[in-house]
Amino acid sequence: MNLDKNEIREQVKQLLSTYPKLNIVKSDNSTIHLAGSIYVYRNALNYTVQKNYMVEITIPISESNTLPKIRETGNVISDNYPHRYQNGELCLETETSMRLRFIDGLDLVAWMDEYVEPYFFSYEYYTRFGKYPFGERPHYLDGIINTYQDIFHTTDFIETSKLLIYAAESVYRGHATCPCGSGVKLRNCHGKYILPFALDKRKRNIAISDLNFIRKEISKYE
Ligand SMILES: [Zn+2]
Ligand SMILES: [Zn+2]
């Protein structure tokens, strides 16, 4: 997700023209801080959200694969809403999912469009109907596993674990038996979902770091 500083500044300009009530409040060598309000106008499942939200956005500009962070500062999001971290940041999606999405570089306008705006839509929908319009991502280890369930198109925990281990650690062989346990050749089974990790080292590294994290966390309970 490496972008140079000029690229990020150019993206911030675009973001500010898309959301004219956002302003740069602070900018240094490592981050750009934005604050103000964003207008969200979204319609899905016969429900419409049309509302301004006060937010603070922190955009990292130094190296790293750190994603932007956003807080809602207008006290709209209820204190007991589960998808907000203790420090007030909004829980938009798993790191895994967003890092894979922006593997070729962060796109701030897309980040707003695909994660931030749907977050507020989901919040309003949840508040109104008591359920999530696009499903709900669990947190911590469950959240990571759940992300890979989506990626590998499986709902089974063991299957997902086997596929993740393969994606992170094995050399891809289409004629090998699929690690999911089906007995079918990989290329005719989950191969197409694993192949991107074999072809792109950056994606593989995400799988490796997730697998390491899962193993480390699980070892705490041994
Ligand atoms: Zn969450
Ligand atoms: Zn399979």
Short mmCIF file of C-alpha atoms and ligand atoms in Angstrom, two decimals:
data_model
loop_
_atom_site.label_atom_id
_atom_site.label_comp_id
_atom_site.label_asym_id
_atom_site.label_seq_id
_atom_site.Cartn_x
_atom_site.Cartn_y
_atom_site.Cartn_z
CA MET A 1 0.00 0.00 0.00
CA ASN A 2 2.92 2.30 -0.49
CA LEU A 3 2.09 5.67 -1.90
CA ASP A 4 4.37 8.65 -1.89
CA LYS A 5 3.49 11.79 -0.01
CA ASN A 6 2.55 13.73 -3.11
CA GLU A 7 0.13 11.03 -4.14
CA ILE A 8 -1.50 11.08 -0.72
CA ARG A 9 -1.76 14.87 -0.79
CA GLU A 10 -3.32 14.68 -4.24
CA GLN A 11 -5.84 12.15 -2.91
CA VAL A 12 -6.63 14.37 0.05
CA LYS A 13 -7.39 17.17 -2.40
CA GLN A 14 -9.81 14.89 -4.24
CA LEU A 15 -11.37 13.84 -0.96
CA LEU A 16 -11.91 17.45 0.07
CA SER A 17 -13.57 18.24 -3.22
CA THR A 18 -15.88 15.25 -2.78
CA TYR A 19 -16.60 16.24 0.83
CA PRO A 20 -16.36 20.04 0.84
CA LYS A 21 -17.17 20.33 4.54
CA LEU A 22 -14.00 18.47 5.49
CA ASN A 23 -10.89 20.51 6.24
CA ILE A 24 -7.26 19.85 6.91
CA VAL A 25 -6.72 20.73 10.56
CA LYS A 26 -3.16 19.52 10.93
CA SER A 27 -0.54 18.14 8.63
CA ASP A 28 2.97 17.00 9.40
CA ASN A 29 5.47 14.54 7.97
CA SER A 30 3.67 11.47 9.18
CA THR A 31 -0.04 12.24 9.10
CA ILE A 32 -2.75 14.50 7.75
CA HIS A 33 -5.65 15.20 10.10
CA LEU A 34 -9.00 16.12 8.67
CA ALA A 35 -12.07 17.27 10.52
CA GLY A 36 -15.52 18.50 9.62
CA SER A 37 -18.62 16.86 8.37
CA ILE A 38 -19.43 14.44 5.60
CA TYR A 39 -22.75 14.18 3.87
CA VAL A 40 -23.93 10.61 3.45
CA TYR A 41 -26.72 9.90 1.03
CA ARG A 42 -27.26 6.19 0.65
CA ASN A 43 -30.11 4.03 -0.38
CA ALA A 44 -30.29 0.25 -0.04
CA LEU A 45 -32.88 -2.36 0.91
CA ASN A 46 -35.67 0.19 0.65
CA TYR A 47 -34.05 2.37 3.26
CA THR A 48 -32.48 5.78 2.76
CA VAL A 49 -29.94 7.60 4.85
CA GLN A 50 -29.44 11.27 4.20
CA LYS A 51 -27.43 12.83 6.93
CA ASN A 52 -24.34 14.81 7.90
CA TYR A 53 -21.83 13.25 10.27
CA MET A 54 -19.12 15.07 12.14
CA VAL A 55 -15.87 13.18 11.77
CA GLU A 56 -12.15 13.28 12.35
CA ILE A 57 -9.96 11.40 9.92
CA THR A 58 -6.29 10.56 10.33
CA ILE A 59 -4.40 9.68 7.19
CA PRO A 60 -0.91 8.25 7.51
CA ILE A 61 1.51 9.56 4.90
CA SER A 62 4.77 8.01 5.98
CA GLU A 63 5.68 4.59 4.49
CA SER A 64 3.83 1.76 6.22
CA ASN A 65 0.67 -0.08 5.36
CA THR A 66 -1.30 1.74 8.00
CA LEU A 67 -4.87 2.45 7.01
CA PRO A 68 -6.64 5.75 7.66
CA LYS A 69 -8.64 6.02 10.85
CA ILE A 70 -11.93 7.75 11.44
CA ARG A 71 -13.89 8.85 14.48
CA GLU A 72 -17.40 10.15 14.66
CA THR A 73 -17.33 13.31 16.77
CA GLY A 74 -20.96 14.43 16.75
CA ASN A 75 -22.15 11.88 19.33
CA VAL A 76 -24.45 10.24 16.85
CA ILE A 77 -23.10 6.71 17.28
CA SER A 78 -24.47 5.28 20.48
CA ASP A 79 -22.01 4.35 23.22
CA ASN A 80 -23.11 0.74 23.25
CA TYR A 81 -22.76 0.22 19.51
CA PRO A 82 -20.35 -2.71 19.21
CA HIS A 83 -18.52 -1.56 16.08
CA ARG A 84 -16.57 1.23 17.56
CA TYR A 85 -13.27 0.76 19.36
CA GLN A 86 -12.64 2.01 22.89
CA ASN A 87 -10.59 4.91 21.56
CA GLY A 88 -13.57 6.06 19.51
CA GLU A 89 -12.35 4.86 16.13
CA LEU A 90 -14.93 3.28 13.92
CA CYS A 91 -14.60 -0.43 13.22
CA LEU A 92 -15.05 -0.34 9.46
CA GLU A 93 -13.81 -3.77 8.46
CA THR A 94 -10.98 -6.16 9.30
CA GLU A 95 -7.44 -5.03 8.51
CA THR A 96 -7.13 -8.12 6.33
CA SER A 97 -10.04 -7.17 4.17
CA MET A 98 -9.04 -3.52 3.76
CA ARG A 99 -5.37 -4.28 3.19
CA LEU A 100 -6.28 -6.74 0.46
CA ARG A 101 -8.66 -4.24 -1.08
CA PHE A 102 -5.98 -1.55 -1.21
CA ILE A 103 -3.09 -3.86 -2.06
CA ASP A 104 -2.14 -1.60 -5.00
CA GLY A 105 -2.31 1.54 -2.94
CA LEU A 106 -4.77 3.38 -0.80
CA ASP A 107 -7.59 5.18 -2.55
CA LEU A 108 -9.16 7.61 -0.11
CA VAL A 109 -12.30 8.34 -2.08
CA ALA A 110 -12.91 4.60 -2.51
CA TRP A 111 -12.22 4.09 1.18
CA MET A 112 -14.98 6.57 1.99
CA ASP A 113 -17.29 5.14 -0.61
CA GLU A 114 -16.79 1.47 0.20
CA TYR A 115 -16.20 1.51 3.95
CA VAL A 116 -17.05 4.78 5.67
CA GLU A 117 -20.37 5.64 4.03
CA PRO A 118 -21.66 2.03 4.24
CA TYR A 119 -20.62 2.04 7.91
CA PHE A 120 -22.95 4.95 8.64
CA PHE A 121 -25.68 3.42 6.52
CA SER A 122 -25.33 0.14 8.47
CA TYR A 123 -25.40 2.01 11.74
CA GLU A 124 -28.63 3.82 10.89
CA TYR A 125 -30.20 0.68 9.49
CA TYR A 126 -29.22 -1.28 12.58
CA THR A 127 -30.62 1.41 14.85
CA ARG A 128 -33.87 1.42 12.92
CA PHE A 129 -34.37 -2.32 12.29
CA GLY A 130 -32.17 -4.08 14.86
CA LYS A 131 -30.18 -5.97 12.25
CA TYR A 132 -27.28 -5.32 9.93
CA PRO A 133 -28.13 -4.68 6.29
CA PHE A 134 -24.96 -6.29 4.89
CA GLY A 135 -24.15 -8.72 7.69
CA GLU A 136 -21.78 -8.19 10.54
CA ARG A 137 -18.09 -8.90 10.84
CA PRO A 138 -17.09 -10.39 14.19
CA HIS A 139 -14.03 -9.07 16.05
CA TYR A 140 -10.57 -10.38 16.91
CA LEU A 141 -9.77 -13.96 15.78
CA ASP A 142 -13.33 -14.63 14.67
CA GLY A 143 -13.16 -11.55 12.48
CA ILE A 144 -10.01 -12.74 10.73
CA ILE A 145 -11.35 -16.27 10.24
CA ASN A 146 -14.64 -14.85 9.02
CA THR A 147 -12.79 -12.69 6.48
CA TYR A 148 -11.02 -15.76 5.08
CA GLN A 149 -14.30 -17.65 5.01
CA ASP A 150 -15.51 -14.98 2.61
CA ILE A 151 -12.30 -15.04 0.61
CA PHE A 152 -12.28 -18.84 0.27
CA HIS A 153 -16.04 -19.16 -0.09
CA THR A 154 -16.49 -21.59 2.73
CA THR A 155 -18.37 -21.44 6.01
CA ASP A 156 -16.48 -24.21 7.76
CA PHE A 157 -13.87 -23.20 10.34
CA ILE A 158 -11.56 -26.21 9.85
CA GLU A 159 -11.75 -25.92 6.07
CA THR A 160 -10.94 -22.23 6.31
CA SER A 161 -7.95 -22.92 8.56
CA LYS A 162 -6.58 -25.55 6.19
CA LEU A 163 -7.00 -23.27 3.19
CA LEU A 164 -5.35 -20.36 4.99
CA ILE A 165 -2.39 -22.50 6.01
CA TYR A 166 -2.04 -23.65 2.42
CA ALA A 167 -2.32 -20.11 1.05
CA ALA A 168 0.32 -18.89 3.48
CA GLU A 169 2.77 -21.77 3.45
CA SER A 170 2.46 -24.07 0.45
CA VAL A 171 3.65 -23.89 -3.12
CA TYR A 172 0.54 -23.78 -5.28
CA ARG A 173 -0.01 -26.94 -7.31
CA GLY A 174 -3.26 -27.05 -9.23
CA HIS A 175 -3.13 -30.84 -9.62
CA ALA A 176 -2.66 -31.45 -5.88
CA THR A 177 -5.63 -32.46 -3.77
CA CYS A 178 -7.45 -29.48 -2.34
CA PRO A 179 -6.54 -28.92 1.32
CA CYS A 180 -10.21 -28.44 2.17
CA GLY A 181 -10.65 -32.21 2.31
CA SER A 182 -13.02 -32.63 -0.63
CA GLY A 183 -10.69 -35.07 -2.41
CA VAL A 184 -10.97 -32.94 -5.55
CA LYS A 185 -7.98 -31.40 -7.33
CA LEU A 186 -7.16 -27.93 -6.09
CA ARG A 187 -7.75 -26.32 -9.49
CA ASN A 188 -11.25 -27.76 -9.59
CA CYS A 189 -12.02 -26.85 -6.01
CA HIS A 190 -10.77 -23.89 -3.93
CA GLY A 191 -7.81 -23.23 -6.23
CA LYS A 192 -9.18 -20.05 -7.73
CA TYR A 193 -9.48 -18.47 -4.29
CA ILE A 194 -6.00 -19.55 -3.21
CA LEU A 195 -4.22 -18.71 -6.44
CA PRO A 196 -4.18 -14.92 -5.84
CA PHE A 197 -2.08 -15.55 -2.71
CA ALA A 198 0.36 -17.66 -4.71
CA LEU A 199 0.64 -15.09 -7.49
CA ASP A 200 1.04 -11.98 -5.37
CA LYS A 201 3.69 -11.94 -2.69
CA ARG A 202 2.06 -8.99 -0.94
CA LYS A 203 -1.19 -10.92 -0.55
CA ARG A 204 0.71 -13.97 0.61
CA ASN A 205 2.43 -11.83 3.23
CA ILE A 206 -0.94 -10.73 4.55
CA ALA A 207 -1.99 -14.39 4.84
CA ILE A 208 1.31 -15.22 6.56
CA SER A 209 0.98 -12.42 9.09
CA ASP A 210 -2.65 -13.32 9.82
CA LEU A 211 -1.74 -16.97 10.28
CA ASN A 212 1.11 -16.02 12.61
CA PHE A 213 -1.20 -13.78 14.58
CA ILE A 214 -3.83 -16.51 14.92
CA ARG A 215 -1.21 -19.03 16.06
CA LYS A 216 0.28 -16.62 18.55
CA GLU A 217 -3.10 -15.74 20.02
CA ILE A 218 -4.21 -19.37 20.22
CA SER A 219 -0.96 -20.34 21.96
CA LYS A 220 -1.93 -17.98 24.80
CA TYR A 221 -4.77 -20.34 25.64
CA GLU A 222 -2.68 -23.51 25.69
ZN ZN B 1 -16.61 -4.24 14.46
ZN ZN B 2 -11.48 -27.37 -1.78
#
